Amino acid sequence: MMKPLRIGLLGLGTVGAGTVRVLADNAPELEQRTGRALKVVRAAVRDPHKARDCDLHGVQIDADADALVRDPDVDVVVELMGGTERARELVCAALAAGKPVVTANKALIAECSDAVFAAARASGQAVAFEAAVAGGIPIIKVLREGLAGNRIDEVAGIINGTTNYILTRMSQDGVEFAPALAEAQAKGYAEADPTFDVEGIDAAHKLAILAALAFGVPMRTDWIRTIGLTQVSSADIRYAKELGYRVKHLAIARRGAAGIELRVEPTLVPKNSFVAKIDGVMNGVMLSGNAVGSTGLHGPGAGALATASSVVADLVDIALGRALATPLSADSASAVVPAEVETAFYLRMQVADRPGVMKEISTVLAGLEISIEAIVQREVEAEQDATVVLLTHSVRTGALERAVEALQSLPVVHGPIVRMRVEHLEQ
Ligand code: NAP
Ligand code: HSE
């Protein structure tokens, strides 16, 4: 039997405690697979006296993260603290001390990739980050290993559990946005700062990682058009349903003639599509490769044990000496200008409830060669207004933006026009 792999944990919150539990619960299987024990020997937290949701018998716990990463009795450092600055310092120090690192921190990987992977290359140690994207779904392994024989053309789907949980509660149970978010936080799904989830920043971090693996583009979150969930109302969810769609917070990285299209935004998807049926905290990702065609993965995207499943998978690779050292290489591929992206759109606007309004709207759209696929008009109770909801056929984003501007300036259109893309992902 080889000597145990001695693990130092930075953080014992939702994912840290989950990792301790999975390592304990599955110890016999892990030992059988790796030929050695995977043993947590030390942990660093902010408050060493706080009660934890796991058995920490025999684990040294204190607040000295710097000492942990240098400790000669720690073989591998697992960063589960979150944040970027402090996490980057500690991860780079661990690598410099000759220790491989496992992390679930997508903000760290996406925003500090240059520093982290330079430190990994300099030390010859691995940085493993399966848990950083889509929680328990082994998407990193699938992209890097399972689909390595393909030219990847598209990676698209739901990669944030909190926003999918909120949309599902709003859509299926009529729960308002704020209480649905509070539930996701109580279940341990949300980031420490939940605006990362609801504004799409967390999904953009994850998409940047997936796009780097799939297409070799540099990890640039500023290349990703990112729109949060806060503009989605219960009314939009209801109208989308009437039209045969569901609203999902989609992340898309797609190869096109002009470059790679990168976006995270609330999007209408047909109600019978793969992604429409991914509910609650589940994530679902469609992958298209030129050899395999289209394939999809779904599973829990956040939560203690599901995320720990991915952390422990990385620890198994490290215990077996098969973790990849520096998996990312940037090439010259560039991102597509958002105005050039072509999709169908959903528009909702409040208009004066009088004859001729529909004609004015259609004239503006026809003038920009935008054709309408479906249109719904509803009277707004106790007001002299009506709501018009329409779906366009596929149109360049630039033309759609010009149409919205023109419609917005019509005296019959009252208040801001809501717009969302409509996507028919391959399945
Ligand atoms: P969390 O519950 O807030 O736990 C964070 C842990 O880190 C806590 O134990 C905290 O200590 C410790 N910590 C924070 N700052 C520290 C510092 N400066 N020095 C020492 N310890 C520090 O967070 P989490 O949900 O487990 O998430 C951890 C990481 O996993 C994040 O990068 C997150 O994005 C990622 N992730 C989370 C999930 C999920 O479902 N939650 C899924 C995938 C990835 P105290 O407990 O003493 O405050
Ligand atoms: N806050 C993240 C989510 C955690 O809800 O998807 C998993 O990365």
Short mmCIF file of C-alpha atoms in Angstrom, two decimals, residues 12-401:
data_model
loop_
_atom_site.label_atom_id
_atom_site.label_comp_id
_atom_site.label_asym_id
_atom_site.label_seq_id
_atom_site.Cartn_x
_atom_site.Cartn_y
_atom_site.Cartn_z
CA LEU A 12 -14.79 24.24 5.29
CA GLY A 13 -18.03 25.82 4.07
CA THR A 14 -20.61 24.17 1.82
CA VAL A 15 -18.11 22.51 -0.55
CA GLY A 16 -15.30 22.03 2.00
CA ALA A 17 -17.55 20.17 4.46
CA GLY A 18 -19.08 18.21 1.56
CA THR A 19 -15.61 17.15 0.46
CA VAL A 20 -14.72 15.91 3.96
CA ARG A 21 -17.97 13.91 4.00
CA VAL A 22 -17.44 12.30 0.57
CA LEU A 23 -13.84 11.41 1.42
CA ALA A 24 -15.06 9.74 4.64
CA ASP A 25 -18.18 8.05 3.21
CA ASN A 26 -16.38 6.64 0.16
CA ALA A 27 -13.01 5.92 1.78
CA PRO A 28 -13.02 2.17 0.93
CA GLU A 29 -13.83 2.79 -2.77
CA LEU A 30 -11.29 5.60 -3.03
CA GLU A 31 -8.58 3.49 -1.43
CA GLN A 32 -9.38 0.60 -3.76
CA ARG A 33 -9.21 2.88 -6.83
CA THR A 34 -6.02 4.70 -5.90
CA GLY A 35 -4.17 2.14 -3.79
CA ARG A 36 -3.78 4.70 -1.02
CA ALA A 37 -5.81 6.52 1.63
CA LEU A 38 -7.05 10.05 0.84
CA LYS A 39 -6.75 11.75 4.21
CA VAL A 40 -7.62 15.32 5.26
CA VAL A 41 -4.87 16.32 7.69
CA ARG A 42 -5.28 20.08 7.97
CA ALA A 43 -7.83 22.84 7.25
CA ALA A 44 -7.70 26.63 7.33
CA VAL A 45 -10.83 28.74 7.82
CA ARG A 46 -11.70 32.27 8.94
CA ASP A 47 -13.28 31.12 12.20
CA PRO A 48 -11.72 27.91 13.61
CA HIS A 49 -14.38 27.74 16.36
CA LYS A 50 -17.42 27.60 14.06
CA ALA A 51 -19.43 24.31 14.03
CA ARG A 52 -18.95 22.39 10.75
CA ASP A 53 -21.24 20.04 8.86
CA CYS A 54 -18.76 17.13 8.88
CA ASP A 55 -16.60 14.99 11.16
CA LEU A 56 -13.21 16.67 11.63
CA HIS A 57 -11.76 14.21 14.09
CA GLY A 58 -7.95 14.19 13.72
CA VAL A 59 -7.84 17.27 11.45
CA GLN A 60 -5.72 20.27 12.50
CA ILE A 61 -7.90 23.40 12.08
CA ASP A 62 -6.76 27.00 12.38
CA ALA A 63 -6.89 30.31 10.55
CA ASP A 64 -3.32 30.14 9.20
CA ALA A 65 -3.80 29.48 5.49
CA ASP A 66 -0.21 30.56 4.68
CA ALA A 67 1.18 27.93 7.03
CA LEU A 68 -1.09 25.26 5.54
CA VAL A 69 0.16 25.78 1.97
CA ARG A 70 3.79 25.54 3.15
CA ASP A 71 3.22 22.64 5.57
CA PRO A 72 5.55 19.74 4.57
CA ASP A 73 2.93 17.31 5.94
CA VAL A 74 0.39 18.48 3.31
CA ASP A 75 0.79 16.80 -0.12
CA VAL A 76 -2.05 18.53 -1.98
CA VAL A 77 -3.91 21.81 -1.36
CA VAL A 78 -7.65 22.02 -2.04
CA GLU A 79 -8.84 25.62 -2.38
CA LEU A 80 -12.54 25.94 -1.46
CA MET A 81 -12.57 29.48 -0.05
CA GLY A 82 -13.78 31.48 -3.05
CA GLY A 83 -12.73 35.00 -4.07
CA THR A 84 -9.75 35.84 -6.24
CA GLU A 85 -6.94 37.84 -4.59
CA ARG A 86 -6.31 35.75 -1.48
CA ALA A 87 -7.10 32.51 -3.29
CA ARG A 88 -4.58 33.39 -6.04
CA GLU A 89 -1.84 34.15 -3.48
CA LEU A 90 -2.42 30.88 -1.66
CA VAL A 91 -2.76 28.73 -4.79
CA CYS A 92 0.44 30.19 -6.28
CA ALA A 93 2.25 29.71 -2.95
CA ALA A 94 1.11 26.07 -2.80
CA LEU A 95 2.36 25.46 -6.36
CA ALA A 96 5.65 27.20 -5.58
CA ALA A 97 5.99 24.87 -2.59
CA GLY A 98 5.73 21.92 -5.02
CA LYS A 99 2.14 20.92 -4.20
CA PRO A 100 -0.59 20.22 -6.76
CA VAL A 101 -3.82 22.17 -6.29
CA VAL A 102 -7.51 21.28 -6.63
CA THR A 103 -9.99 24.14 -6.76
CA ALA A 104 -13.74 24.69 -7.26
CA ASN A 105 -13.15 28.40 -7.77
CA LYS A 106 -14.22 29.47 -11.27
CA ALA A 107 -13.62 33.17 -10.52
CA LEU A 108 -10.00 32.32 -9.71
CA ILE A 109 -9.48 30.16 -12.82
CA ALA A 110 -11.25 32.58 -15.18
CA GLU A 111 -9.82 35.83 -13.83
CA CYS A 112 -6.34 34.77 -12.74
CA SER A 113 -5.54 32.08 -15.32
CA ASP A 114 -2.26 33.73 -16.40
CA ALA A 115 -0.83 33.82 -12.87
CA VAL A 116 -2.17 30.44 -11.79
CA PHE A 117 -1.07 28.49 -14.87
CA ALA A 118 2.30 30.25 -15.01
CA ALA A 119 2.87 29.11 -11.41
CA ALA A 120 1.73 25.60 -12.35
CA ARG A 121 4.11 25.47 -15.34
CA ALA A 122 7.00 26.80 -13.24
CA SER A 123 6.48 24.16 -10.57
CA GLY A 124 5.48 21.29 -12.88
CA GLN A 125 2.44 20.72 -10.65
CA ALA A 126 -1.19 20.29 -11.69
CA VAL A 127 -4.11 22.65 -11.08
CA ALA A 128 -7.31 20.60 -11.29
CA PHE A 129 -10.67 22.40 -11.48
CA GLU A 130 -13.44 19.93 -12.41
CA ALA A 131 -15.71 21.37 -9.68
CA ALA A 132 -15.36 24.89 -11.05
CA VAL A 133 -17.88 24.29 -13.86
CA ALA A 134 -21.35 22.73 -13.58
CA GLY A 135 -20.90 21.30 -10.06
CA GLY A 136 -21.21 17.52 -10.19
CA ILE A 137 -21.20 17.17 -14.00
CA PRO A 138 -17.77 15.99 -15.20
CA ILE A 139 -17.76 18.50 -18.05
CA ILE A 140 -14.04 19.36 -17.90
CA LYS A 141 -13.03 15.72 -18.29
CA VAL A 142 -15.53 15.22 -21.10
CA LEU A 143 -14.23 18.22 -23.06
CA ARG A 144 -10.53 17.62 -22.41
CA GLU A 145 -10.49 13.84 -22.67
CA GLY A 146 -13.72 12.26 -23.91
CA LEU A 147 -14.15 14.65 -26.86
CA ALA A 148 -10.44 15.24 -27.52
CA GLY A 149 -10.84 13.69 -30.98
CA ASN A 150 -13.29 16.36 -32.13
CA ARG A 151 -13.26 19.87 -33.44
CA ILE A 152 -15.78 21.38 -31.01
CA ASP A 153 -18.38 23.60 -32.66
CA GLU A 154 -20.66 24.45 -29.76
CA VAL A 155 -20.93 24.28 -25.98
CA ALA A 156 -24.27 25.56 -24.77
CA GLY A 157 -26.61 25.18 -21.85
CA ILE A 158 -27.39 25.97 -18.24
CA ILE A 159 -24.28 26.29 -16.08
CA ASN A 160 -25.54 28.13 -13.01
CA GLY A 161 -27.66 26.22 -10.49
CA THR A 162 -28.90 29.25 -8.55
CA THR A 163 -30.46 31.04 -11.53
CA ASN A 164 -31.99 27.81 -12.81
CA TYR A 165 -33.44 27.16 -9.35
CA ILE A 166 -34.91 30.68 -9.25
CA LEU A 167 -36.41 30.44 -12.77
CA THR A 168 -37.89 27.02 -11.99
CA ARG A 169 -39.53 28.25 -8.75
CA MET A 170 -40.89 31.32 -10.55
CA SER A 171 -42.16 29.30 -13.52
CA GLN A 172 -43.55 26.21 -11.80
CA ASP A 173 -44.62 27.46 -8.38
CA GLY A 174 -45.28 31.18 -8.88
CA VAL A 175 -42.64 32.11 -6.28
CA GLU A 176 -41.25 35.67 -6.62
CA PHE A 177 -37.59 36.30 -7.49
CA ALA A 178 -36.39 37.43 -4.01
CA PRO A 179 -37.75 34.49 -1.96
CA ALA A 180 -36.57 32.03 -4.63
CA LEU A 181 -33.04 33.48 -4.37
CA ALA A 182 -33.22 33.26 -0.56
CA GLU A 183 -34.09 29.55 -0.87
CA ALA A 184 -31.13 28.94 -3.20
CA GLN A 185 -28.85 30.67 -0.69
CA ALA A 186 -30.22 28.61 2.21
CA LYS A 187 -29.52 25.42 0.24
CA GLY A 188 -25.86 26.47 -0.26
CA TYR A 189 -26.14 26.92 -4.05
CA ALA A 190 -25.43 30.65 -4.33
CA GLU A 191 -22.06 32.40 -4.35
CA ALA A 192 -21.00 34.34 -1.23
CA ASP A 193 -22.06 37.43 -3.22
CA PRO A 194 -25.22 36.23 -5.02
CA THR A 195 -25.05 39.06 -7.56
CA PHE A 196 -22.39 36.85 -9.21
CA ASP A 197 -25.18 34.34 -9.87
CA VAL A 198 -28.08 36.64 -10.76
CA GLU A 199 -26.04 39.02 -12.92
CA GLY A 200 -24.55 36.12 -14.89
CA ILE A 201 -20.95 36.73 -13.73
CA ASP A 202 -20.58 33.20 -12.35
CA ALA A 203 -21.90 31.70 -15.60
CA ALA A 204 -19.54 33.96 -17.57
CA HIS A 205 -16.58 32.71 -15.50
CA LYS A 206 -17.61 29.13 -16.28
CA LEU A 207 -18.22 29.84 -19.96
CA ALA A 208 -14.78 31.45 -20.25
CA ILE A 209 -13.26 28.21 -18.91
CA LEU A 210 -15.33 25.99 -21.22
CA ALA A 211 -14.55 28.17 -24.26
CA ALA A 212 -10.82 28.05 -23.50
CA LEU A 213 -10.96 24.25 -23.35
CA ALA A 214 -13.24 23.85 -26.36
CA PHE A 215 -11.83 26.46 -28.74
CA GLY A 216 -8.45 27.50 -27.33
CA VAL A 217 -9.62 31.10 -26.93
CA PRO A 218 -7.98 33.12 -24.15
CA MET A 219 -10.01 33.26 -20.91
CA ARG A 220 -11.57 36.67 -21.42
CA THR A 221 -14.82 37.30 -19.55
CA ASP A 222 -14.94 40.74 -21.21
CA TRP A 223 -15.50 38.91 -24.53
CA ILE A 224 -18.72 37.41 -23.17
CA ARG A 225 -21.94 39.37 -23.63
CA THR A 226 -23.45 38.92 -20.16
CA ILE A 227 -27.03 39.73 -19.18
CA GLY A 228 -28.38 38.81 -15.76
CA LEU A 229 -31.70 37.45 -14.62
CA THR A 230 -33.04 40.60 -13.02
CA GLN A 231 -34.76 41.79 -16.21
CA VAL A 232 -36.91 38.61 -16.37
CA SER A 233 -40.38 39.12 -14.91
CA SER A 234 -43.13 36.64 -14.06
CA ALA A 235 -45.05 38.14 -17.01
CA ASP A 236 -42.27 37.14 -19.45
CA ILE A 237 -42.18 33.63 -18.03
CA ARG A 238 -45.98 33.41 -18.48
CA TYR A 239 -46.00 34.78 -22.04
CA ALA A 240 -43.11 32.50 -23.03
CA LYS A 241 -45.18 29.54 -21.80
CA GLU A 242 -48.21 30.69 -23.83
CA LEU A 243 -46.01 30.71 -26.92
CA GLY A 244 -44.65 27.19 -26.21
CA TYR A 245 -41.30 28.22 -24.69
CA ARG A 246 -39.48 28.26 -21.34
CA VAL A 247 -37.14 31.03 -20.14
CA LYS A 248 -33.67 29.71 -19.23
CA HIS A 249 -30.43 31.50 -18.35
CA LEU A 250 -28.33 30.12 -21.20
CA ALA A 251 -24.58 30.22 -21.72
CA ILE A 252 -23.44 29.73 -25.31
CA ALA A 253 -20.02 29.38 -26.93
CA ARG A 254 -20.42 28.72 -30.66
CA ARG A 255 -17.95 28.53 -33.53
CA GLY A 256 -18.91 30.60 -36.55
CA ALA A 257 -17.26 31.87 -39.72
CA ALA A 258 -16.39 35.19 -38.04
CA GLY A 259 -15.08 33.75 -34.77
CA ILE A 260 -16.48 32.42 -31.50
CA GLU A 261 -19.84 33.69 -30.28
CA LEU A 262 -19.83 33.99 -26.49
CA ARG A 263 -22.87 34.97 -24.44
CA VAL A 264 -24.75 34.45 -21.19
CA GLU A 265 -28.33 35.71 -21.15
CA PRO A 266 -31.96 34.86 -20.36
CA THR A 267 -33.25 33.08 -23.46
CA LEU A 268 -36.46 31.44 -24.66
CA VAL A 269 -36.07 27.76 -25.55
CA PRO A 270 -38.77 25.44 -27.00
CA LYS A 271 -40.64 23.71 -24.16
CA ASN A 272 -39.73 20.19 -25.39
CA SER A 273 -36.01 20.86 -25.84
CA PHE A 274 -33.27 19.25 -23.70
CA VAL A 275 -32.45 22.47 -21.84
CA ALA A 276 -36.12 23.37 -21.21
CA LYS A 277 -36.45 20.21 -19.14
CA ILE A 278 -33.41 20.96 -16.93
CA ASP A 279 -35.04 22.24 -13.74
CA GLY A 280 -34.16 23.31 -10.21
CA VAL A 281 -30.47 23.24 -9.31
CA MET A 282 -29.72 20.94 -12.25
CA ASN A 283 -27.37 22.06 -15.01
CA GLY A 284 -27.45 20.77 -18.59
CA VAL A 285 -24.85 21.25 -21.32
CA MET A 286 -25.08 20.38 -25.02
CA LEU A 287 -21.79 19.75 -26.81
CA SER A 288 -21.37 19.54 -30.57
CA GLY A 289 -18.29 18.03 -32.15
CA ASN A 290 -17.57 17.39 -35.82
CA ALA A 291 -17.06 13.67 -35.22
CA VAL A 292 -19.47 12.84 -32.39
CA GLY A 293 -22.32 15.13 -33.50
CA SER A 294 -24.41 16.39 -30.63
CA THR A 295 -24.27 15.06 -27.07
CA GLY A 296 -25.62 16.31 -23.77
CA LEU A 297 -24.86 16.05 -20.08
CA HIS A 298 -27.07 16.95 -17.16
CA GLY A 299 -26.80 16.74 -13.39
CA PRO A 300 -26.68 18.79 -10.20
CA GLY A 301 -24.90 22.08 -10.82
CA ALA A 302 -24.31 23.13 -7.21
CA GLY A 303 -24.58 21.87 -3.63
CA ALA A 304 -22.28 20.27 -1.09
CA LEU A 305 -22.05 16.62 -2.12
CA ALA A 306 -22.49 17.05 -5.88
CA THR A 307 -19.67 19.58 -6.02
CA ALA A 308 -17.55 17.47 -3.68
CA SER A 309 -17.99 14.60 -6.14
CA SER A 310 -15.97 16.62 -8.68
CA VAL A 311 -13.40 17.80 -6.10
CA VAL A 312 -12.78 14.20 -5.03
CA ALA A 313 -12.51 13.05 -8.67
CA ASP A 314 -9.64 15.52 -9.07
CA LEU A 315 -8.05 14.20 -5.86
CA VAL A 316 -8.24 10.67 -7.27
CA ASP A 317 -6.40 11.84 -10.42
CA ILE A 318 -3.74 13.45 -8.26
CA ALA A 319 -3.41 10.35 -6.07
CA LEU A 320 -2.90 8.30 -9.25
CA GLY A 321 -0.44 10.85 -10.72
CA ARG A 322 -2.64 11.37 -13.80
CA ALA A 323 -3.87 14.96 -13.29
CA LEU A 324 -3.01 17.11 -16.31
CA ALA A 325 -0.45 19.79 -15.48
CA THR A 326 -1.29 22.87 -17.56
CA PRO A 327 -4.29 22.10 -19.71
CA LEU A 328 -4.90 25.45 -21.37
CA SER A 329 -3.38 26.86 -24.50
CA ALA A 330 -4.60 30.05 -26.14
CA ASP A 331 -4.69 30.46 -29.91
CA SER A 332 -5.60 33.39 -32.10
CA ALA A 333 -9.36 32.70 -32.38
CA SER A 334 -11.38 35.81 -31.63
CA ALA A 335 -14.87 36.57 -30.39
CA VAL A 336 -17.71 37.61 -32.69
CA VAL A 337 -18.99 41.19 -32.40
CA PRO A 338 -22.40 40.90 -30.61
CA ALA A 339 -24.19 43.02 -33.27
CA GLU A 340 -23.37 40.34 -35.87
CA VAL A 341 -24.97 37.47 -33.96
CA GLU A 342 -28.16 36.22 -35.60
CA THR A 343 -31.09 34.70 -33.65
CA ALA A 344 -34.84 35.01 -33.30
CA PHE A 345 -36.06 37.42 -30.60
CA TYR A 346 -38.93 37.78 -28.11
CA LEU A 347 -40.18 41.34 -27.61
CA ARG A 348 -42.70 42.56 -25.02
CA MET A 349 -44.02 46.09 -25.00
CA GLN A 350 -46.84 48.08 -23.46
CA VAL A 351 -48.82 50.02 -26.09
CA ALA A 352 -51.84 52.32 -26.32
CA ASP A 353 -54.97 50.18 -26.59
CA ARG A 354 -56.37 51.64 -29.82
CA PRO A 355 -56.79 50.65 -33.49
CA GLY A 356 -53.78 50.97 -35.81
CA VAL A 357 -51.11 50.22 -33.20
CA MET A 358 -50.28 46.79 -34.60
CA LYS A 359 -49.86 48.30 -38.05
CA GLU A 360 -47.39 50.91 -36.71
CA ILE A 361 -45.34 48.16 -35.04
CA SER A 362 -45.33 45.93 -38.14
CA THR A 363 -44.33 48.88 -40.35
CA VAL A 364 -41.22 49.57 -38.23
CA LEU A 365 -40.23 45.89 -38.26
CA ALA A 366 -40.91 45.45 -41.98
CA GLY A 367 -38.80 48.55 -42.69
CA LEU A 368 -35.80 46.74 -41.17
CA GLU A 369 -36.73 43.47 -42.90
CA ILE A 370 -37.61 41.77 -39.62
CA SER A 371 -40.41 39.26 -40.04
CA ILE A 372 -42.78 38.24 -37.27
CA GLU A 373 -43.30 34.58 -36.37
CA ALA A 374 -45.98 35.00 -33.69
CA ILE A 375 -47.82 37.84 -32.01
CA VAL A 376 -50.02 38.01 -28.92
CA GLN A 377 -52.00 40.99 -27.62
CA ARG A 378 -53.46 41.21 -24.12
CA GLU A 379 -55.40 44.03 -22.52
CA VAL A 380 -53.93 45.42 -19.32
CA GLU A 381 -56.64 45.61 -16.67
CA ALA A 382 -57.61 49.04 -15.29
CA GLU A 383 -55.37 50.88 -17.77
CA GLN A 384 -55.80 52.23 -21.27
CA ASP A 385 -52.87 50.09 -22.41
CA ALA A 386 -52.40 46.67 -23.94
CA THR A 387 -49.41 44.32 -23.86
CA VAL A 388 -48.01 43.15 -27.18
CA VAL A 389 -45.69 40.16 -27.22
CA LEU A 390 -44.06 39.03 -30.43
CA LEU A 391 -41.52 36.54 -31.70
CA THR A 392 -39.38 37.48 -34.67
CA HIS A 393 -37.77 35.17 -37.19
CA SER A 394 -33.96 35.07 -37.16
CA VAL A 395 -32.42 38.55 -37.40
CA ARG A 396 -29.00 40.18 -36.91
CA THR A 397 -28.74 41.64 -33.38
CA GLY A 398 -27.73 45.03 -34.79
CA ALA A 399 -30.93 45.25 -36.87
CA LEU A 400 -33.05 44.15 -33.92
CA GLU A 401 -31.48 46.83 -31.70
#
